[in-house]
Amino acid sequence: MEQLLVDLKERSYPILIGNGIFPLLPEELEKRGISTDRKLFIVTDDRVAPHYLNKVLDILQSKGYSCSYHIVPAGEKAKTLAQLEEVTTSALKAGMDRKSVFLALGGGVVGDLGGFCAATYMRGVPFVQIPTTLLAHDSSVGGKVAVNHPVGKNMIGAFHQPSLVFYDTETLQTLPSREIYAGFAEVVKHGLIWSKEFTDWLDKHAENLLNLQSPYIEQAIHQGCLIKSQVVSEDETEKGRRAILNLGHTFGHAMESLSHYGQLIHGEAVAIGMVAASLLAERIGLVDNSLGVSQRTIDILKKFKLPVRLADHFDPMEMLAAMKHDKKTSGGQLVFVLPKNIGSVEIVKGIADDQVIETLKILKEVN
Ligand SMILES: NC(=O)c1ccc[n+]([C@@H]2O[C@H](COP(=O)([O-])OP(=O)(O)OC[C@H]3O[C@@H](n4cnc5c(N)ncnc54)[C@H](O)[C@@H]3O)[C@@H](O)[C@H]2O)c1
Ligand SMILES: O=C(O)C(=O)C[C@@H](O)[C@H](O)[C@H](O)COP(=O)(O)O
Ligand SMILES: [Zn+2]
């Protein structure tokens, strides 16, 4: 089992990563002061539950933990205030108190929803992230928890750090292919914002990675979590630099909200958004065309079987309006994370609307 630390002083916590480590969960909870005198409340979804809920319950109950659970419908549409209320009602009925601990067993949706529920339940109880998707190497780390609003992604949320991230990578074996590809969007993002070397490594080992082959997949997850935890440790609540983790998200979130959190899954929207960011960076001259940054971005995303083109039905003006709801917007001005090269990005304000519109038109022609 590998261990990383998210260094946040009194809110620091470990990320434990390993294949087949579920049986070690009780002792790791105990090490974090989560003993059998505290009731556990598992939040999961109806696609994860058939695979892993009983397994986790058996392991915990056999060591004396008292557990209850709530199963939400799978997918992005569960990240709503209505679901938050349902999970809360279920926790109240199960007798959870202020010493109880929530466990989010699933992908980013369960992590964001379950984590936000923990952040608000009786004004806040601890929670543990138990990620089961590749994408959740990102969502389980850093403490951003939220639900969506029809107007925009993650509009209602909090910063609430988990007490532990416990990542059994064996769970990835049951993940549908489309979700594996989507998870690589955030892995590639971590390369694009932070390290040309990691991006090159991902490129080189794409086939092994897509097959979830050891030790490549564990190394990719480890490196992605390491990059994320370093950024979060520097700027926990996104006062500034943490925004680099948002590469591609201003465009991506607009696509997700305009399609009512249905057609495109998060990783796919982020992939297209990262291509948009690279095209915009070239357009405004932030990055020299001769470096081939947008082409390199397109190539690596295509290698991981991700979409790179804006679908025809997205209207650039509607996209622009939706993008103006981005949480990075300041004083009505859009703020973008744009590449300077492969492995480095800059936070850029004051880009004219027509530059964004023209970029969106070009994005429809990418192939
Ligand atoms: N908080 C953050 O920092 C952060 C970071 C990135 C993404 N996110 C959020 O994460 C969400 C996307 O997360 P996701 O891609 O994990 O989606 P998800 O949670 O919807 O999981 C994807 C699908 O896979 C299923 N699934 C999960 N694990 C499985 C497994 N092991 N075997 C079989 N099926 C499994 C789920 O039921 C779901 O249908 C978005 O809402 C996004 O906004 C948050
Ligand atoms: O942790 C962060 O910070 C991120 O930006 C990670 C993103 O991958 C993630 O999708 C996050 O939820 C987006 O945050 P938001 O503040 O733009 O809603
Ligand atoms: Zn994301």
CSV table of C-alpha atoms and ligand atoms in Angstrom, one decimal:
chain,number,residue,atom,x,y,z
A,1,MET,CA,0.0,0.0,0.0
A,2,GLU,CA,1.3,3.5,-0.9
A,3,GLN,CA,0.7,6.5,1.2
A,4,LEU,CA,0.7,10.2,0.4
A,5,LEU,CA,-0.1,13.1,2.7
A,6,VAL,CA,-2.3,16.1,2.0
A,7,ASP,CA,-0.5,18.6,4.2
A,8,LEU,CA,-3.0,21.0,5.6
A,9,LYS,CA,-1.7,21.4,9.2
A,10,GLU,CA,-4.5,20.3,11.6
A,11,ARG,CA,-6.6,19.2,8.6
A,12,SER,CA,-3.9,17.0,7.1
A,13,TYR,CA,-4.9,13.5,6.0
A,14,PRO,CA,-3.4,10.5,4.2
A,15,ILE,CA,-4.2,9.1,0.8
A,16,LEU,CA,-3.8,5.3,0.9
A,17,ILE,CA,-3.6,3.6,-2.5
A,18,GLY,CA,-3.4,-0.1,-3.1
A,19,ASN,CA,-4.8,-3.1,-4.9
A,20,GLY,CA,-7.2,-5.2,-2.7
A,21,ILE,CA,-6.8,-3.1,0.5
A,22,PHE,CA,-10.5,-3.1,1.6
A,23,PRO,CA,-9.8,-5.5,4.5
A,24,LEU,CA,-7.4,-2.9,5.9
A,25,LEU,CA,-10.1,-0.3,6.2
A,26,PRO,CA,-11.0,-0.9,9.9
A,27,GLU,CA,-7.5,-0.5,11.2
A,28,GLU,CA,-6.9,2.6,9.1
A,29,LEU,CA,-10.1,4.1,10.5
A,30,GLU,CA,-8.9,3.3,14.0
A,31,LYS,CA,-5.6,5.0,13.3
A,32,ARG,CA,-7.5,8.2,12.4
A,33,GLY,CA,-9.4,8.0,15.7
A,34,ILE,CA,-12.5,6.6,14.1
A,35,SER,CA,-13.2,3.8,16.6
A,36,THR,CA,-16.2,1.4,16.9
A,37,ASP,CA,-17.9,3.7,19.4
A,38,ARG,CA,-18.7,6.0,16.4
A,39,LYS,CA,-21.5,5.1,14.0
A,40,LEU,CA,-20.7,5.0,10.4
A,41,PHE,CA,-23.0,6.1,7.6
A,42,ILE,CA,-22.1,4.9,4.1
A,43,VAL,CA,-23.3,6.9,1.0
A,44,THR,CA,-23.0,5.0,-2.2
A,45,ASP,CA,-24.9,4.7,-5.6
A,46,ASP,CA,-27.0,2.0,-7.2
A,47,ARG,CA,-24.2,0.9,-9.6
A,48,VAL,CA,-21.4,0.8,-7.0
A,49,ALA,CA,-23.6,-0.9,-4.3
A,50,PRO,CA,-24.1,-4.2,-6.0
A,51,HIS,CA,-20.3,-4.6,-6.3
A,52,TYR,CA,-18.9,-3.2,-3.1
A,53,LEU,CA,-21.4,-2.3,-0.4
A,54,ASN,CA,-21.8,-5.7,1.2
A,55,LYS,CA,-18.1,-6.3,1.0
A,56,VAL,CA,-17.4,-3.0,2.9
A,57,LEU,CA,-20.2,-3.6,5.3
A,58,ASP,CA,-19.0,-7.1,6.1
A,59,ILE,CA,-15.4,-5.9,6.7
A,60,LEU,CA,-16.5,-3.1,9.0
A,61,GLN,CA,-19.2,-5.0,10.9
A,62,SER,CA,-16.9,-8.0,11.5
A,63,LYS,CA,-14.6,-5.6,13.4
A,64,GLY,CA,-17.4,-4.3,15.5
A,65,TYR,CA,-18.5,-1.1,13.6
A,66,SER,CA,-22.1,-0.2,13.5
A,67,CYS,CA,-23.0,0.9,10.0
A,68,SER,CA,-26.0,2.3,8.1
A,69,TYR,CA,-26.1,3.3,4.5
A,70,HIS,CA,-28.0,5.2,1.8
A,71,ILE,CA,-28.0,4.4,-1.9
A,72,VAL,CA,-28.5,7.3,-4.4
A,73,PRO,CA,-29.2,6.9,-8.1
A,74,ALA,CA,-26.0,6.6,-10.1
A,75,GLY,CA,-24.7,9.5,-12.2
A,76,GLU,CA,-24.4,13.3,-12.3
A,77,LYS,CA,-28.2,13.9,-11.9
A,78,ALA,CA,-27.8,12.8,-8.2
A,79,LYS,CA,-25.8,15.9,-7.3
A,80,THR,CA,-28.9,17.9,-6.3
A,81,LEU,CA,-30.3,19.6,-3.2
A,82,ALA,CA,-33.2,17.1,-3.4
A,83,GLN,CA,-30.7,14.2,-3.0
A,84,LEU,CA,-28.9,16.0,-0.3
A,85,GLU,CA,-32.1,16.2,1.6
A,86,GLU,CA,-32.8,12.5,1.1
A,87,VAL,CA,-29.4,11.5,2.3
A,88,THR,CA,-29.7,13.7,5.3
A,89,THR,CA,-33.2,12.3,6.1
A,90,SER,CA,-31.8,8.8,5.9
A,91,ALA,CA,-28.9,9.7,8.2
A,92,LEU,CA,-31.2,11.2,10.7
A,93,LYS,CA,-33.6,8.2,10.7
A,94,ALA,CA,-30.5,6.0,11.2
A,95,GLY,CA,-29.7,7.9,14.3
A,96,MET,CA,-26.4,9.5,13.2
A,97,ASP,CA,-25.1,12.0,15.7
A,98,ARG,CA,-22.3,14.6,15.7
A,99,LYS,CA,-19.7,11.9,16.5
A,100,SER,CA,-20.8,9.8,13.5
A,101,VAL,CA,-18.6,9.5,10.4
A,102,PHE,CA,-19.8,9.5,6.8
A,103,LEU,CA,-18.1,7.2,4.2
A,104,ALA,CA,-18.4,8.1,0.5
A,105,LEU,CA,-18.1,4.9,-1.4
A,106,GLY,CA,-18.1,5.6,-5.1
A,107,GLY,CA,-17.0,8.0,-7.8
A,108,GLY,CA,-16.9,11.8,-7.8
A,109,VAL,CA,-20.7,12.2,-7.6
A,110,VAL,CA,-21.0,10.2,-4.4
A,111,GLY,CA,-17.8,11.9,-3.0
A,112,ASP,CA,-19.1,15.4,-3.8
A,113,LEU,CA,-22.7,14.7,-2.6
A,114,GLY,CA,-21.7,12.6,0.4
A,115,GLY,CA,-19.0,15.0,1.4
A,116,PHE,CA,-21.3,18.0,1.2
A,117,CYS,CA,-23.8,16.1,3.3
A,118,ALA,CA,-21.1,15.5,5.9
A,119,ALA,CA,-20.2,19.2,5.7
A,120,THR,CA,-23.7,20.2,6.6
A,121,TYR,CA,-25.0,17.4,8.7
A,122,MET,CA,-25.5,18.9,12.2
A,123,ARG,CA,-23.1,21.6,11.0
A,124,GLY,CA,-20.4,19.2,10.0
A,125,VAL,CA,-19.2,15.7,10.7
A,126,PRO,CA,-16.0,14.0,9.6
A,127,PHE,CA,-16.0,11.9,6.4
A,128,VAL,CA,-13.9,9.4,4.6
A,129,GLN,CA,-13.5,9.2,0.8
A,130,ILE,CA,-13.5,5.7,-0.6
A,131,PRO,CA,-13.1,6.3,-4.4
A,132,THR,CA,-14.1,3.7,-6.9
A,133,THR,CA,-13.5,5.5,-10.2
A,134,LEU,CA,-10.3,6.6,-11.9
A,135,LEU,CA,-11.6,10.1,-12.0
A,136,ALA,CA,-12.1,10.1,-8.3
A,137,HIS,CA,-8.3,10.2,-7.8
A,138,ASP,CA,-9.0,13.9,-8.3
A,139,SER,CA,-12.4,14.4,-6.7
A,140,SER,CA,-11.5,12.5,-3.5
A,141,VAL,CA,-8.6,14.8,-2.7
A,142,GLY,CA,-8.8,18.4,-1.8
A,143,GLY,CA,-12.1,18.9,0.1
A,144,LYS,CA,-14.3,20.5,-2.6
A,145,VAL,CA,-17.7,19.1,-2.0
A,146,ALA,CA,-20.9,20.3,-3.7
A,147,VAL,CA,-24.1,19.7,-5.5
A,148,ASN,CA,-25.1,21.3,-8.9
A,149,HIS,CA,-27.7,24.0,-9.6
A,150,PRO,CA,-29.5,24.1,-13.0
A,151,VAL,CA,-27.7,27.4,-13.6
A,152,GLY,CA,-24.2,26.0,-12.9
A,153,LYS,CA,-22.0,23.1,-11.8
A,154,ASN,CA,-21.1,22.8,-8.1
A,155,MET,CA,-22.8,26.0,-7.3
A,156,ILE,CA,-23.9,24.9,-3.8
A,157,GLY,CA,-21.0,23.5,-1.8
A,158,ALA,CA,-18.2,23.9,0.8
A,159,PHE,CA,-14.6,23.1,1.5
A,160,HIS,CA,-14.7,20.1,3.8
A,161,GLN,CA,-11.6,18.0,3.9
A,162,PRO,CA,-11.9,14.3,4.4
A,163,SER,CA,-10.2,12.5,7.3
A,164,LEU,CA,-8.8,9.9,5.0
A,165,VAL,CA,-8.8,8.9,1.3
A,166,PHE,CA,-8.8,5.1,1.1
A,167,TYR,CA,-8.4,4.0,-2.5
A,168,ASP,CA,-8.7,0.3,-3.4
A,169,THR,CA,-7.6,0.3,-7.0
A,170,GLU,CA,-9.1,-3.2,-7.5
A,171,THR,CA,-12.5,-1.5,-7.8
A,172,LEU,CA,-11.4,-0.1,-11.2
A,173,GLN,CA,-11.7,-3.6,-12.7
A,174,THR,CA,-15.5,-3.2,-12.8
A,175,LEU,CA,-15.6,0.3,-14.1
A,176,PRO,CA,-17.2,0.7,-17.6
A,177,SER,CA,-14.8,1.7,-20.4
A,178,ARG,CA,-16.3,5.1,-20.9
A,179,GLU,CA,-15.7,5.9,-17.3
A,180,ILE,CA,-12.1,4.8,-17.5
A,181,TYR,CA,-11.5,7.1,-20.5
A,182,ALA,CA,-13.2,10.0,-18.6
A,183,GLY,CA,-11.0,9.4,-15.6
A,184,PHE,CA,-7.9,9.9,-17.8
A,185,ALA,CA,-9.1,13.4,-18.7
A,186,GLU,CA,-8.3,14.5,-15.1
A,187,VAL,CA,-5.0,12.4,-15.1
A,188,VAL,CA,-3.9,14.1,-18.3
A,189,LYS,CA,-5.0,17.5,-16.8
A,190,HIS,CA,-2.6,16.9,-13.9
A,191,GLY,CA,0.2,16.4,-16.5
A,192,LEU,CA,-0.8,19.4,-18.6
A,193,ILE,CA,-0.8,21.8,-15.6
A,194,TRP,CA,2.2,20.5,-13.8
A,195,SER,CA,4.7,18.3,-15.6
A,196,LYS,CA,5.8,17.7,-19.2
A,197,GLU,CA,7.6,14.7,-18.0
A,198,PHE,CA,4.4,13.1,-16.6
A,199,THR,CA,2.5,14.1,-19.7
A,200,ASP,CA,5.2,12.3,-21.9
A,201,TRP,CA,5.0,9.3,-19.6
A,202,LEU,CA,1.2,9.1,-20.0
A,203,ASP,CA,1.5,9.4,-23.7
A,204,LYS,CA,4.1,6.6,-23.9
A,205,HIS,CA,2.2,4.2,-21.7
A,206,ALA,CA,-1.4,5.0,-22.9
A,207,GLU,CA,-2.1,1.5,-24.0
A,208,ASN,CA,-1.0,-0.1,-20.8
A,209,LEU,CA,-2.9,2.5,-18.8
A,210,LEU,CA,-6.1,2.1,-20.8
A,211,ASN,CA,-5.9,-1.6,-19.9
A,212,LEU,CA,-5.5,-0.7,-16.3
A,213,GLN,CA,-2.2,-2.6,-16.3
A,214,SER,CA,0.0,-2.7,-13.1
A,215,PRO,CA,2.2,-1.0,-12.2
A,216,TYR,CA,1.3,1.8,-14.7
A,217,ILE,CA,-2.2,2.5,-13.5
A,218,GLU,CA,-1.1,2.7,-9.8
A,219,GLN,CA,1.8,5.0,-10.8
A,220,ALA,CA,-0.6,7.3,-12.8
A,221,ILE,CA,-3.0,7.5,-9.8
A,222,HIS,CA,-0.1,8.1,-7.4
A,223,GLN,CA,1.3,10.9,-9.6
A,224,GLY,CA,-2.1,12.5,-10.2
A,225,CYS,CA,-2.9,12.5,-6.4
A,226,LEU,CA,0.6,13.8,-5.6
A,227,ILE,CA,0.2,16.8,-8.0
A,228,LYS,CA,-3.3,17.5,-6.7
A,229,SER,CA,-2.3,17.3,-3.1
A,230,GLN,CA,0.7,19.7,-3.6
A,231,VAL,CA,-1.6,22.3,-5.3
A,232,VAL,CA,-4.2,21.9,-2.5
A,233,SER,CA,-1.6,22.1,0.2
A,234,GLU,CA,-0.5,25.5,-1.1
A,235,ASP,CA,-3.9,27.0,-1.5
A,236,GLU,CA,-6.7,25.0,0.3
A,237,THR,CA,-9.6,27.3,-0.5
A,238,GLU,CA,-8.7,28.6,-4.0
A,239,LYS,CA,-7.6,32.1,-3.1
A,240,GLY,CA,-5.4,31.9,-6.1
A,241,ARG,CA,-3.1,29.2,-7.4
A,242,ARG,CA,-5.5,26.3,-6.8
A,243,ALA,CA,-7.5,27.5,-9.8
A,244,ILE,CA,-4.9,25.8,-12.1
A,245,LEU,CA,-6.7,22.6,-11.2
A,246,ASN,CA,-9.6,24.1,-13.2
A,247,LEU,CA,-7.9,23.8,-16.6
A,248,GLY,CA,-10.7,23.1,-19.2
A,249,HIS,CA,-13.4,23.5,-16.6
A,250,THR,CA,-14.8,26.9,-17.5
A,251,PHE,CA,-15.7,25.5,-20.9
A,252,GLY,CA,-16.5,22.0,-19.6
A,253,HIS,CA,-18.9,23.1,-16.8
A,254,ALA,CA,-20.8,25.2,-19.4
A,255,MET,CA,-21.2,22.2,-21.6
A,256,GLU,CA,-22.4,20.1,-18.7
A,257,SER,CA,-25.0,22.6,-17.4
A,258,LEU,CA,-26.3,23.4,-20.9
A,259,SER,CA,-26.8,19.7,-21.5
A,260,HIS,CA,-28.6,19.5,-18.2
A,261,TYR,CA,-25.9,17.2,-16.7
A,262,GLY,CA,-26.9,14.5,-19.1
A,263,GLN,CA,-25.1,13.8,-22.4
A,264,LEU,CA,-21.4,14.5,-21.6
A,265,ILE,CA,-19.9,13.1,-18.4
A,266,HIS,CA,-17.5,15.4,-16.5
A,267,GLY,CA,-14.2,14.0,-17.8
A,268,GLU,CA,-15.4,14.2,-21.4
A,269,ALA,CA,-16.5,17.8,-20.9
A,270,VAL,CA,-13.1,18.7,-19.3
A,271,ALA,CA,-11.3,17.0,-22.2
A,272,ILE,CA,-13.0,19.2,-24.8
A,273,GLY,CA,-12.6,22.2,-22.4
A,274,MET,CA,-8.8,21.6,-22.3
A,275,VAL,CA,-8.6,21.7,-26.1
A,276,ALA,CA,-10.6,24.9,-26.0
A,277,ALA,CA,-8.1,26.4,-23.5
A,278,SER,CA,-5.2,25.5,-25.7
A,279,LEU,CA,-6.8,27.0,-28.8
A,280,LEU,CA,-7.6,30.2,-26.9
A,281,ALA,CA,-4.1,30.4,-25.5
A,282,GLU,CA,-2.7,30.2,-29.1
A,283,ARG,CA,-5.3,32.7,-30.4
A,284,ILE,CA,-4.4,35.4,-27.8
A,285,GLY,CA,-0.6,34.7,-28.3
A,286,LEU,CA,0.0,33.4,-24.8
A,287,VAL,CA,1.5,30.3,-26.3
A,288,ASP,CA,3.6,30.3,-29.5
A,289,ASN,CA,1.9,28.4,-32.3
A,290,SER,CA,5.2,26.7,-33.2
A,291,LEU,CA,5.2,24.8,-29.9
A,292,GLY,CA,2.2,22.8,-31.1
A,293,VAL,CA,0.5,22.8,-27.7
A,294,SER,CA,-3.1,22.5,-29.0
A,295,GLN,CA,-2.2,19.7,-31.3
A,296,ARG,CA,-0.3,17.9,-28.6
A,297,THR,CA,-3.3,18.3,-26.3
A,298,ILE,CA,-5.7,17.0,-28.9
A,299,ASP,CA,-3.4,14.0,-29.7
A,300,ILE,CA,-3.0,12.8,-26.1
A,301,LEU,CA,-6.7,13.1,-25.3
A,302,LYS,CA,-7.6,11.2,-28.5
A,303,LYS,CA,-5.1,8.5,-27.4
A,304,PHE,CA,-7.1,8.1,-24.2
A,305,LYS,CA,-10.3,7.8,-26.4
A,306,LEU,CA,-11.7,11.2,-25.2
A,307,PRO,CA,-13.8,13.6,-27.3
A,308,VAL,CA,-12.0,16.8,-28.4
A,309,ARG,CA,-14.6,18.6,-30.5
A,310,LEU,CA,-17.5,20.8,-29.5
A,311,ALA,CA,-20.7,19.3,-30.7
A,312,ASP,CA,-22.6,21.3,-33.3
A,313,HIS,CA,-25.7,21.8,-31.1
A,314,PHE,CA,-23.8,24.0,-28.6
A,315,ASP,CA,-24.4,27.7,-29.5
A,316,PRO,CA,-21.2,29.8,-28.8
A,317,MET,CA,-23.3,32.7,-27.4
A,318,GLU,CA,-25.1,30.4,-25.0
A,319,MET,CA,-21.8,28.8,-24.1
A,320,LEU,CA,-20.3,32.2,-23.3
A,321,ALA,CA,-23.3,33.1,-21.2
A,322,ALA,CA,-23.1,29.9,-19.3
A,323,MET,CA,-19.3,30.4,-18.8
A,324,LYS,CA,-20.0,33.7,-17.1
A,325,HIS,CA,-21.5,31.7,-14.2
A,326,ASP,CA,-18.1,30.2,-13.5
A,327,LYS,CA,-16.9,30.5,-9.9
A,328,LYS,CA,-13.7,32.0,-11.1
A,329,THR,CA,-15.5,34.9,-12.7
A,330,SER,CA,-14.6,38.2,-11.0
A,331,GLY,CA,-16.3,41.5,-11.5
A,332,GLY,CA,-18.2,40.1,-14.5
A,333,GLN,CA,-14.9,39.2,-16.2
A,334,LEU,CA,-14.1,35.6,-17.2
A,335,VAL,CA,-11.0,34.2,-15.7
A,336,PHE,CA,-9.3,31.4,-17.6
A,337,VAL,CA,-6.6,28.8,-16.9
A,338,LEU,CA,-4.6,28.6,-20.1
A,339,PRO,CA,-1.5,26.6,-21.1
A,340,LYS,CA,1.8,28.4,-21.6
A,341,ASN,CA,3.4,25.1,-22.7
A,342,ILE,CA,2.9,21.4,-22.0
A,343,GLY,CA,3.2,21.1,-18.2
A,344,SER,CA,2.7,24.8,-17.3
A,345,VAL,CA,-0.4,27.1,-17.1
A,346,GLU,CA,-1.3,30.6,-16.3
A,347,ILE,CA,-4.4,32.2,-14.8
A,348,VAL,CA,-5.5,34.9,-17.3
A,349,LYS,CA,-8.2,37.6,-16.9
A,350,GLY,CA,-9.6,40.2,-19.3
A,351,ILE,CA,-10.0,38.1,-22.5
A,352,ALA,CA,-12.4,39.7,-24.9
A,353,ASP,CA,-15.7,37.9,-25.5
A,354,ASP,CA,-15.2,37.7,-29.2
A,355,GLN,CA,-11.9,35.8,-28.8
A,356,VAL,CA,-13.8,33.2,-26.8
A,357,ILE,CA,-16.6,33.1,-29.4
A,358,GLU,CA,-14.1,32.6,-32.2
A,359,THR,CA,-12.3,29.9,-30.2
A,360,LEU,CA,-15.6,28.0,-29.7
A,361,LYS,CA,-16.3,28.2,-33.5
A,362,ILE,CA,-12.8,26.7,-34.2
A,363,LEU,CA,-13.5,24.0,-31.5
A,364,LYS,CA,-16.4,22.8,-33.6
A,365,GLU,CA,-13.9,22.1,-36.5
A,366,VAL,CA,-11.4,20.1,-34.5
A,367,ASN,CA,-10.9,16.5,-35.5
B,1,LIG,N1,-14.5,17.6,-5.7
B,1,LIG,C1,-13.6,17.7,-6.7
B,1,LIG,O1,-12.4,18.1,-6.5
B,1,LIG,C2,-13.9,17.1,-8.0
B,1,LIG,C3,-12.9,16.8,-8.9
B,1,LIG,C4,-13.2,16.2,-10.1
B,1,LIG,C5,-14.5,15.9,-10.4
B,1,LIG,N2,-15.5,16.1,-9.5
B,1,LIG,C6,-16.9,15.7,-9.7
B,1,LIG,O2,-16.9,14.3,-9.8
B,1,LIG,C7,-18.0,13.9,-10.6
B,1,LIG,C8,-17.6,12.9,-11.6
B,1,LIG,O3,-17.0,11.8,-10.9
B,1,LIG,P1,-17.0,10.3,-11.6
B,1,LIG,O4,-16.5,10.5,-13.0
B,1,LIG,O5,-16.3,9.4,-10.7
B,1,LIG,O6,-18.5,10.0,-11.8
B,1,LIG,P2,-19.6,9.1,-11.0
B,1,LIG,O7,-19.4,9.2,-9.6
B,1,LIG,O8,-20.9,9.4,-11.6
B,1,LIG,O9,-19.1,7.6,-11.4
B,1,LIG,C9,-19.2,7.2,-12.8
B,1,LIG,C10,-20.1,6.0,-13.0
B,1,LIG,O10,-19.4,4.8,-12.7
B,1,LIG,C11,-20.2,4.1,-11.7
B,1,LIG,N3,-19.2,3.4,-10.9
B,1,LIG,C12,-18.4,4.0,-10.0
B,1,LIG,N4,-17.5,3.2,-9.5
B,1,LIG,C13,-17.7,2.0,-10.1
B,1,LIG,C14,-17.0,0.8,-10.1
B,1,LIG,N5,-15.9,0.6,-9.4
B,1,LIG,N6,-17.5,-0.2,-10.9
B,1,LIG,C15,-18.6,0.0,-11.7
B,1,LIG,N7,-19.2,1.2,-11.8
B,1,LIG,C16,-18.8,2.1,-11.0
B,1,LIG,C17,-21.1,5.0,-11.0
B,1,LIG,O11,-22.2,4.4,-10.5
B,1,LIG,C18,-21.4,6.0,-12.2
B,1,LIG,O12,-22.4,5.4,-13.0
B,1,LIG,C19,-18.5,15.2,-11.3
B,1,LIG,O13,-19.7,15.6,-10.6
B,1,LIG,C20,-17.4,16.2,-11.0
B,1,LIG,O14,-17.9,17.5,-10.9
B,1,LIG,C21,-15.2,16.7,-8.3
B,2,LIG,O1,-10.0,20.6,-6.8
B,2,LIG,C1,-10.1,21.6,-7.5
B,2,LIG,O2,-9.8,22.7,-7.2
B,2,LIG,C2,-10.6,21.4,-8.9
B,2,LIG,O3,-10.8,22.4,-9.6
B,2,LIG,C3,-10.7,20.0,-9.5
B,2,LIG,C4,-11.7,19.9,-10.6
B,2,LIG,O4,-11.3,18.7,-11.3
B,2,LIG,C5,-13.1,19.6,-10.1
B,2,LIG,O5,-13.9,19.3,-11.2
B,2,LIG,C6,-13.8,20.6,-9.2
B,2,LIG,O6,-15.0,20.1,-8.7
B,2,LIG,C7,-14.1,21.9,-9.9
B,2,LIG,O7,-14.4,22.9,-9.0
B,2,LIG,P1,-15.2,24.2,-9.2
B,2,LIG,O8,-14.8,25.0,-8.1
B,2,LIG,O9,-14.8,24.8,-10.5
B,2,LIG,O10,-16.6,23.8,-9.2
B,3,ZN,ZN,-12.9,18.2,-12.7
